[in-house]
């Protein structure tokens, strides 16, 4: 464990995270990085580009914005985009085929992830997400659904796709590919704190903050990305409501039909943002004991989780990569080996 962090930039990290989107902050950060910020997929997206003329960076970042909007339309589970139409077709014909090859390939990948995780990552729980009311970007549900309705879903499991567990990651991967195709080698695409970074920020690596689960302005840990890496976090604090003194959140356990319990957040580091995104969601479902098995099945090595009591567990591959903002976190962290 590296218990002591470079204090100055951790303080900076906390400030930047408070302003949302830590990526790209730090001493000297303002010099020649270009930043473009927009709302898409229900979240704030920041595209930070370094090392090319500002007008080229801005043009490429605007293309990334268009890309995010197009993917959001295509991958919304309801409505007249490709996935919405496919779900409507499935409702009357469970053998319906995806409307286009791009969506077909994405669904094939989602099914592969479902298989690798023994169904804990379940892209076919669209009807359950709707039943809970987590399908709407604007409104949160007021109450959980009646238990009989959840039981009926468990029995029938109607085939409705919801790619919300990894669509943001895939979009980030495509955005990075677009930037590279425009000759950009140093950039971060940060979608609400989940990001992929390529290259460096001048003479030093990109620095990233990981939010403390129960403290919206707090930073739990920080890390430096090495070359080309994505950092994705799933947490029970992202979309949730309280009812009768209990907390209900948007990551659902397909075995019970109810929100997952045991872990409050999972952070995954991997070169592929789509895989990191899916893995973070799947490990939330796997819970405090089983997560290393599922990580190994997905080929993920660098993971940190926070459990419901605030306990931190991390893999051997993650340990040398992060600095905790508080030495007490590092002191209590438990290292888990992967099977
Ligand atoms: P994330 O924030 O990446 O963990 O994704 C959460 C979103 O994924 C939810 O809002 C749902 O749309 C969807 N989702 C919820 N539970 C699961 C699950 N067990 N497997 C796959 N996707 C899920
Ligand atoms: Mg995810």
Tab-separated table of C-alpha atoms and ligand atoms in Angstrom:
chain	number	residue	atom	x	y	z
A	1	UNK	CA	0.000	0.000	0.000
A	2	UNK	CA	1.197	3.497	-0.769
A	3	UNK	CA	-0.355	5.184	2.242
A	4	UNK	CA	0.702	8.764	1.726
A	5	UNK	CA	-0.530	10.694	-1.259
A	6	UNK	CA	0.909	13.807	-2.844
A	7	UNK	CA	-1.222	16.089	-0.692
A	8	UNK	CA	-1.346	19.075	-3.015
A	9	UNK	CA	-2.943	17.328	-5.916
A	10	UNK	CA	-5.281	15.294	-3.743
A	11	UNK	CA	-6.608	18.597	-2.433
A	12	UNK	CA	-6.857	19.783	-6.006
A	13	UNK	CA	-8.580	16.502	-6.852
A	14	UNK	CA	-11.207	17.118	-4.186
A	15	UNK	CA	-11.859	20.612	-5.540
A	16	UNK	CA	-12.082	19.457	-9.121
A	17	UNK	CA	-14.323	16.528	-8.254
A	18	UNK	CA	-16.637	18.882	-6.434
A	19	UNK	CA	-16.964	20.759	-9.713
A	20	UNK	CA	-17.652	17.383	-11.378
A	21	UNK	CA	-15.161	15.741	-13.655
A	22	UNK	CA	-11.854	15.534	-11.939
A	23	UNK	CA	-10.127	14.361	-15.089
A	24	UNK	CA	-7.898	17.011	-16.501
A	25	UNK	CA	-7.395	18.867	-13.256
A	26	UNK	CA	-4.078	19.433	-11.584
A	27	UNK	CA	-1.115	21.750	-11.677
A	28	UNK	CA	-0.607	23.099	-15.172
A	29	UNK	CA	-3.843	21.547	-16.356
A	30	UNK	CA	-5.212	24.719	-17.887
A	31	UNK	CA	-2.237	25.359	-20.147
A	32	UNK	CA	-3.101	23.619	-23.369
A	33	UNK	CA	-5.914	21.210	-22.623
A	34	UNK	CA	-9.167	21.927	-24.437
A	35	UNK	CA	-12.385	20.964	-22.685
A	36	UNK	CA	-15.849	20.495	-24.164
A	37	UNK	CA	-18.793	19.725	-21.877
A	38	UNK	CA	-22.329	18.578	-22.696
A	39	UNK	CA	-25.264	16.576	-21.321
A	40	UNK	CA	-25.941	13.167	-22.883
A	41	UNK	CA	-27.214	9.765	-21.735
A	42	UNK	CA	-28.587	11.439	-18.621
A	43	UNK	CA	-25.169	12.613	-17.481
A	44	UNK	CA	-22.590	15.360	-17.866
A	45	UNK	CA	-19.902	14.405	-20.384
A	46	UNK	CA	-16.490	16.076	-20.481
A	47	UNK	CA	-14.130	15.656	-23.412
A	48	UNK	CA	-10.623	16.870	-22.547
A	49	UNK	CA	-8.034	16.949	-25.321
A	50	UNK	CA	-4.364	17.733	-25.019
A	51	UNK	CA	-1.605	18.326	-27.550
A	52	UNK	CA	-3.479	19.491	-30.662
A	53	UNK	CA	-4.576	22.997	-31.712
A	54	UNK	CA	-7.681	24.151	-29.829
A	55	UNK	CA	-9.856	24.405	-32.942
A	56	UNK	CA	-9.070	20.793	-33.940
A	57	UNK	CA	-9.774	19.628	-30.384
A	58	UNK	CA	-13.079	21.492	-30.309
A	59	UNK	CA	-14.205	20.172	-33.692
A	60	UNK	CA	-13.453	16.587	-32.649
A	61	UNK	CA	-15.163	17.051	-29.274
A	62	UNK	CA	-18.284	18.373	-31.015
A	63	UNK	CA	-18.305	15.214	-33.145
A	64	UNK	CA	-18.106	13.186	-29.926
A	65	UNK	CA	-21.139	15.098	-28.646
A	66	UNK	CA	-23.123	14.200	-31.800
A	67	UNK	CA	-21.992	10.582	-31.433
A	68	UNK	CA	-23.278	10.413	-27.831
A	69	UNK	CA	-26.661	11.851	-28.834
A	70	UNK	CA	-26.994	9.395	-31.735
A	71	UNK	CA	-26.069	6.397	-29.561
A	72	UNK	CA	-28.465	7.530	-26.837
A	73	UNK	CA	-31.323	7.597	-29.364
A	74	UNK	CA	-30.334	4.223	-30.847
A	75	UNK	CA	-29.911	2.457	-27.499
A	76	UNK	CA	-32.854	3.772	-25.503
A	77	UNK	CA	-34.929	0.755	-24.447
A	78	UNK	CA	-38.183	2.528	-25.398
A	79	UNK	CA	-39.110	4.850	-28.234
A	80	UNK	CA	-38.407	4.875	-31.945
A	81	UNK	CA	-34.638	4.226	-31.892
A	82	UNK	CA	-33.189	0.868	-32.964
A	83	UNK	CA	-33.416	-0.747	-29.498
A	84	UNK	CA	-36.856	0.702	-28.770
A	85	UNK	CA	-38.189	-0.747	-32.019
A	86	UNK	CA	-36.502	-4.081	-31.342
A	87	UNK	CA	-38.049	-4.279	-27.849
A	88	UNK	CA	-41.468	-3.461	-29.298
A	89	UNK	CA	-41.022	-6.259	-31.862
A	90	UNK	CA	-39.908	-8.706	-29.142
A	91	UNK	CA	-43.053	-8.000	-27.121
A	92	UNK	CA	-45.166	-9.609	-29.839
A	93	UNK	CA	-42.549	-11.969	-31.320
A	94	UNK	CA	-39.835	-13.271	-28.948
A	95	UNK	CA	-37.932	-14.611	-31.988
A	96	UNK	CA	-37.678	-11.191	-33.665
A	97	UNK	CA	-34.204	-10.302	-35.019
A	98	UNK	CA	-32.327	-7.050	-34.199
A	99	UNK	CA	-33.077	-4.350	-36.788
A	100	UNK	CA	-29.459	-3.565	-37.746
A	101	UNK	CA	-26.006	-5.198	-37.538
A	102	UNK	CA	-24.597	-2.618	-35.112
A	103	UNK	CA	-27.315	-3.262	-32.526
A	104	UNK	CA	-27.097	-6.986	-33.284
A	105	UNK	CA	-23.376	-7.009	-32.434
A	106	UNK	CA	-23.967	-5.015	-29.246
A	107	UNK	CA	-26.663	-7.431	-28.105
A	108	UNK	CA	-24.430	-10.402	-28.919
A	109	UNK	CA	-21.707	-8.850	-26.740
A	110	UNK	CA	-24.230	-8.196	-23.939
A	111	UNK	CA	-25.353	-11.837	-24.111
A	112	UNK	CA	-21.728	-13.000	-23.942
A	113	UNK	CA	-21.225	-10.913	-20.778
A	114	UNK	CA	-24.429	-12.350	-19.317
A	115	UNK	CA	-23.149	-15.854	-19.926
A	116	UNK	CA	-19.696	-15.125	-18.464
A	117	UNK	CA	-21.273	-13.759	-15.260
A	118	UNK	CA	-23.769	-16.590	-14.837
A	119	UNK	CA	-26.594	-14.133	-15.568
A	120	UNK	CA	-25.633	-11.590	-12.870
A	121	UNK	CA	-25.097	-9.067	-15.671
A	122	UNK	CA	-28.512	-9.374	-17.268
A	123	UNK	CA	-29.207	-7.168	-20.318
A	124	UNK	CA	-32.656	-8.799	-20.687
A	125	UNK	CA	-34.158	-7.333	-17.496
A	126	UNK	CA	-35.715	-4.351	-19.305
A	127	UNK	CA	-39.227	-5.142	-18.069
A	128	UNK	CA	-37.962	-5.352	-14.458
A	129	UNK	CA	-36.229	-1.957	-14.775
A	130	UNK	CA	-39.530	-0.522	-16.075
A	131	UNK	CA	-41.485	-2.197	-13.270
A	132	UNK	CA	-39.239	-0.521	-10.698
A	133	UNK	CA	-39.595	2.798	-12.525
A	134	UNK	CA	-35.862	3.269	-13.069
A	135	UNK	CA	-36.405	3.498	-16.821
A	136	UNK	CA	-37.154	7.226	-16.818
A	137	UNK	CA	-34.202	9.608	-16.922
A	138	UNK	CA	-36.269	12.497	-15.510
A	139	UNK	CA	-38.161	10.977	-12.608
A	140	UNK	CA	-37.250	8.618	-9.794
A	141	UNK	CA	-39.855	6.155	-8.505
A	142	UNK	CA	-41.845	7.060	-5.377
A	143	UNK	CA	-42.277	3.489	-4.090
A	144	UNK	CA	-41.135	-0.060	-4.862
A	145	UNK	CA	-43.439	-2.186	-7.054
A	146	UNK	CA	-45.870	-4.635	-5.404
A	147	UNK	CA	-44.072	-7.902	-4.452
A	148	UNK	CA	-46.531	-9.897	-6.628
A	149	UNK	CA	-45.428	-7.940	-9.697
A	150	UNK	CA	-41.751	-8.738	-8.958
A	151	UNK	CA	-42.669	-12.417	-8.438
A	152	UNK	CA	-44.509	-12.437	-11.782
A	153	UNK	CA	-41.405	-11.014	-13.540
A	154	UNK	CA	-39.230	-13.727	-11.932
A	155	UNK	CA	-41.573	-16.391	-13.301
A	156	UNK	CA	-42.115	-15.033	-16.786
A	157	UNK	CA	-38.865	-13.161	-17.485
A	158	UNK	CA	-40.218	-11.440	-20.596
A	159	UNK	CA	-37.435	-10.704	-23.096
A	160	UNK	CA	-36.855	-6.919	-23.094
A	161	UNK	CA	-33.359	-5.526	-23.534
A	162	UNK	CA	-31.871	-2.788	-21.346
A	163	UNK	CA	-28.241	-2.007	-22.161
A	164	UNK	CA	-27.925	0.638	-19.416
A	165	UNK	CA	-25.339	-1.479	-17.570
A	166	UNK	CA	-22.712	-1.015	-20.285
A	167	UNK	CA	-23.942	1.392	-23.001
A	168	UNK	CA	-22.067	4.332	-21.483
A	169	UNK	CA	-18.839	2.333	-21.561
A	170	UNK	CA	-19.318	1.328	-25.187
A	171	UNK	CA	-20.100	4.949	-26.078
A	172	UNK	CA	-16.881	6.064	-24.353
A	173	UNK	CA	-14.879	3.458	-26.329
A	174	UNK	CA	-16.396	4.719	-29.587
A	175	UNK	CA	-15.686	8.319	-28.624
A	176	UNK	CA	-12.013	7.456	-28.013
A	177	UNK	CA	-11.875	5.685	-31.406
A	178	UNK	CA	-13.325	8.810	-33.035
A	179	UNK	CA	-10.755	11.079	-31.357
A	180	UNK	CA	-7.927	8.782	-32.463
A	181	UNK	CA	-9.245	8.792	-36.022
A	182	UNK	CA	-8.891	12.606	-35.872
A	183	UNK	CA	-5.225	12.263	-34.904
A	184	UNK	CA	-5.745	12.902	-31.177
A	185	UNK	CA	-3.475	10.820	-28.940
A	186	UNK	CA	-3.976	12.475	-25.550
A	187	UNK	CA	-7.521	12.781	-24.234
A	188	UNK	CA	-10.082	11.862	-21.608
A	189	UNK	CA	-13.740	11.129	-22.262
A	190	UNK	CA	-15.440	11.415	-18.876
A	191	UNK	CA	-19.149	10.558	-18.623
A	192	UNK	CA	-20.293	11.469	-15.118
A	193	UNK	CA	-17.098	10.280	-13.432
A	194	UNK	CA	-16.767	7.128	-15.582
A	195	UNK	CA	-14.011	7.599	-18.105
A	196	UNK	CA	-11.348	6.374	-20.450
A	197	UNK	CA	-8.045	8.193	-20.804
A	198	UNK	CA	-5.464	7.863	-23.567
A	199	UNK	CA	-1.935	9.202	-23.675
A	200	UNK	CA	-0.699	11.751	-21.160
A	201	UNK	CA	-1.216	15.281	-20.049
A	202	UNK	CA	2.028	16.710	-21.341
A	203	UNK	CA	4.887	15.453	-19.176
A	204	UNK	CA	2.773	13.514	-16.688
A	205	UNK	CA	-0.039	10.937	-16.612
A	206	UNK	CA	-3.743	11.828	-16.383
A	207	UNK	CA	-4.975	11.873	-12.775
A	208	UNK	CA	-8.361	10.527	-11.795
A	209	UNK	CA	-10.453	10.750	-8.624
A	210	UNK	CA	-12.771	8.046	-7.284
A	211	UNK	CA	-15.756	9.396	-5.404
A	212	UNK	CA	-16.450	8.434	-1.786
A	213	UNK	CA	-19.790	6.537	-1.883
A	214	UNK	CA	-21.687	8.362	0.876
A	215	UNK	CA	-20.135	11.802	0.364
A	216	UNK	CA	-21.057	13.538	-2.926
A	217	UNK	CA	-18.204	16.039	-2.643
A	218	UNK	CA	-15.645	13.625	-1.216
A	219	UNK	CA	-12.844	11.733	-2.920
A	220	UNK	CA	-12.065	8.223	-1.680
A	221	UNK	CA	-8.965	7.620	-3.750
A	222	UNK	CA	-7.020	8.839	-6.747
A	223	UNK	CA	-5.059	7.119	-9.478
A	224	UNK	CA	-2.929	7.864	-12.493
A	225	UNK	CA	-3.869	6.196	-15.758
A	226	UNK	CA	-1.128	4.370	-17.635
A	227	UNK	CA	-1.374	4.935	-21.383
A	228	UNK	CA	-4.875	3.767	-22.255
A	229	UNK	CA	-7.214	2.859	-19.417
A	230	UNK	CA	-10.841	3.141	-18.417
A	231	UNK	CA	-12.081	3.618	-14.846
A	232	UNK	CA	-15.750	2.811	-14.226
A	233	UNK	CA	-17.650	2.857	-10.944
A	234	UNK	CA	-21.101	1.468	-10.196
A	235	UNK	CA	-22.750	2.510	-6.971
A	236	UNK	CA	-26.011	2.370	-5.079
A	237	UNK	CA	-25.890	6.190	-4.774
A	238	UNK	CA	-26.274	6.978	-8.487
A	239	UNK	CA	-30.049	6.567	-8.853
A	240	UNK	CA	-32.023	5.759	-5.745
A	241	UNK	CA	-35.035	6.629	-3.630
A	242	UNK	CA	-36.079	6.036	-0.061
A	243	UNK	CA	-39.377	4.446	0.941
A	244	UNK	CA	-40.453	3.590	4.484
A	245	UNK	CA	-36.935	4.273	5.722
A	246	UNK	CA	-35.337	1.863	3.226
A	247	UNK	CA	-33.064	2.683	0.341
A	248	UNK	CA	-33.808	1.299	-3.145
A	249	UNK	CA	-31.352	1.763	-6.015
A	250	UNK	CA	-31.122	1.097	-9.755
A	251	UNK	CA	-28.874	-1.974	-9.943
A	252	UNK	CA	-31.140	-4.996	-9.731
A	253	UNK	CA	-30.313	-8.570	-8.768
A	254	UNK	CA	-31.919	-10.738	-11.477
A	255	UNK	CA	-32.117	-13.633	-8.970
A	256	UNK	CA	-34.380	-11.754	-6.546
A	257	UNK	CA	-35.843	-8.970	-8.682
A	258	UNK	CA	-34.754	-6.458	-5.974
A	259	UNK	CA	-31.881	-3.944	-5.745
A	260	UNK	CA	-28.521	-5.500	-4.926
A	261	UNK	CA	-27.301	-5.534	-1.327
A	262	UNK	CA	-23.906	-5.897	0.320
A	263	UNK	CA	-21.783	-3.512	-1.758
A	264	UNK	CA	-22.229	0.244	-2.094
A	265	UNK	CA	-19.715	0.733	-4.895
A	266	UNK	CA	-17.453	-1.137	-7.293
A	267	UNK	CA	-14.608	0.470	-9.269
A	268	UNK	CA	-13.031	-1.358	-12.208
A	269	UNK	CA	-9.879	-0.435	-14.123
A	270	UNK	CA	-9.472	-1.952	-17.609
A	271	UNK	CA	-8.414	-0.851	-21.083
A	272	UNK	CA	-11.909	-1.484	-22.506
A	273	UNK	CA	-14.552	0.908	-21.141
A	274	UNK	CA	-17.504	-1.277	-22.223
A	275	UNK	CA	-16.109	-4.244	-20.321
A	276	UNK	CA	-15.191	-2.113	-17.288
A	277	UNK	CA	-18.761	-0.707	-17.229
A	278	UNK	CA	-20.429	-4.131	-17.491
A	279	UNK	CA	-18.048	-5.588	-14.907
A	280	UNK	CA	-18.743	-2.827	-12.364
A	281	UNK	CA	-22.475	-3.513	-12.655
A	282	UNK	CA	-22.021	-7.308	-12.506
A	283	UNK	CA	-19.756	-7.163	-9.425
A	284	UNK	CA	-22.339	-5.024	-7.578
A	285	UNK	CA	-24.737	-7.933	-8.116
A	286	UNK	CA	-22.145	-10.558	-7.151
A	287	UNK	CA	-21.697	-8.917	-3.720
A	288	UNK	CA	-18.972	-8.801	-1.045
A	289	UNK	CA	-18.006	-12.494	-1.134
A	290	UNK	CA	-18.431	-13.617	-4.744
A	291	UNK	CA	-17.094	-10.603	-6.652
A	292	UNK	CA	-13.533	-11.972	-7.191
A	293	UNK	CA	-14.915	-15.076	-8.955
A	294	UNK	CA	-16.984	-12.970	-11.338
A	295	UNK	CA	-14.088	-10.555	-11.963
A	296	UNK	CA	-11.857	-13.500	-12.909
A	297	UNK	CA	-14.550	-14.903	-15.221
A	298	UNK	CA	-14.623	-11.543	-17.053
A	299	UNK	CA	-10.823	-11.260	-17.266
A	300	UNK	CA	-10.800	-8.207	-14.965
A	301	UNK	CA	-7.801	-7.819	-12.644
A	302	UNK	CA	-7.949	-4.345	-11.079
A	303	UNK	CA	-10.967	-3.865	-8.789
A	304	UNK	CA	-11.848	-1.950	-5.636
A	305	UNK	CA	-15.131	-2.405	-3.780
A	306	UNK	CA	-16.709	-0.659	-0.792
A	307	UNK	CA	-19.105	-2.709	1.311
A	308	UNK	CA	-22.209	-1.622	3.206
A	309	UNK	CA	-20.167	-1.069	6.403
A	310	UNK	CA	-17.606	1.115	4.626
A	311	UNK	CA	-15.064	-1.720	4.418
A	312	UNK	CA	-12.756	-1.574	1.403
A	313	UNK	CA	-11.550	-4.612	-0.538
A	314	UNK	CA	-9.222	-4.497	-3.495
A	315	UNK	CA	-7.248	-6.784	-5.775
A	316	UNK	CA	-3.471	-7.110	-5.858
A	317	UNK	CA	-3.474	-5.446	-9.296
A	318	UNK	CA	-5.406	-2.413	-7.983
A	319	UNK	CA	-3.401	-1.954	-4.785
A	320	UNK	CA	-0.262	-0.331	-6.243
A	321	UNK	CA	-2.367	1.869	-8.559
A	322	UNK	CA	-4.340	3.953	-6.089
A	323	UNK	CA	-3.752	6.487	-3.368
A	324	UNK	CA	-6.353	6.766	-0.652
A	325	UNK	CA	-7.183	10.319	0.343
A	326	UNK	CA	-7.281	9.268	3.990
A	327	UNK	CA	-4.638	6.945	5.413
A	328	UNK	CA	-7.318	5.255	7.510
A	329	UNK	CA	-8.931	3.936	4.311
A	330	UNK	CA	-5.686	2.352	3.191
A	331	UNK	CA	-5.034	0.888	6.634
A	332	UNK	CA	-8.356	-0.968	6.770
A	333	UNK	CA	-8.399	-2.090	3.100
A	334	UNK	CA	-8.398	-5.869	2.624
A	335	UNK	CA	-6.599	-7.406	-0.354
A	336	UNK	CA	-8.490	-10.230	-2.101
A	337	UNK	CA	-6.805	-12.552	-4.545
A	338	UNK	CA	-8.614	-13.654	-7.670
A	339	UNK	CA	-9.296	-17.383	-8.174
B	1	LIG	P1	-24.473	1.003	-14.056
B	1	LIG	O1	-24.743	2.378	-13.565
B	1	LIG	O2	-23.469	0.905	-15.150
B	1	LIG	O3	-24.186	0.029	-12.946
B	1	LIG	O4	-25.801	0.496	-14.779
B	1	LIG	C1	-27.049	0.494	-14.113
B	1	LIG	C2	-28.124	0.323	-15.157
B	1	LIG	O5	-27.988	-0.975	-15.764
B	1	LIG	C3	-29.522	0.356	-14.568
B	1	LIG	O6	-30.028	1.663	-14.595
B	1	LIG	C4	-30.279	-0.567	-15.518
B	1	LIG	O7	-30.625	0.111	-16.698
B	1	LIG	C5	-29.238	-1.617	-15.856
B	1	LIG	N1	-29.182	-2.747	-14.934
B	1	LIG	C6	-29.692	-2.848	-13.657
B	1	LIG	N2	-29.413	-4.048	-13.120
B	1	LIG	C7	-28.683	-4.722	-14.053
B	1	LIG	C8	-28.103	-6.026	-14.092
B	1	LIG	N3	-28.189	-6.894	-13.069
B	1	LIG	N4	-27.456	-6.390	-15.232
B	1	LIG	C9	-27.354	-5.540	-16.291
B	1	LIG	N5	-27.881	-4.303	-16.315
B	1	LIG	C10	-28.544	-3.903	-15.207
B	2	LIG	MG1	-22.063	-0.486	-15.608
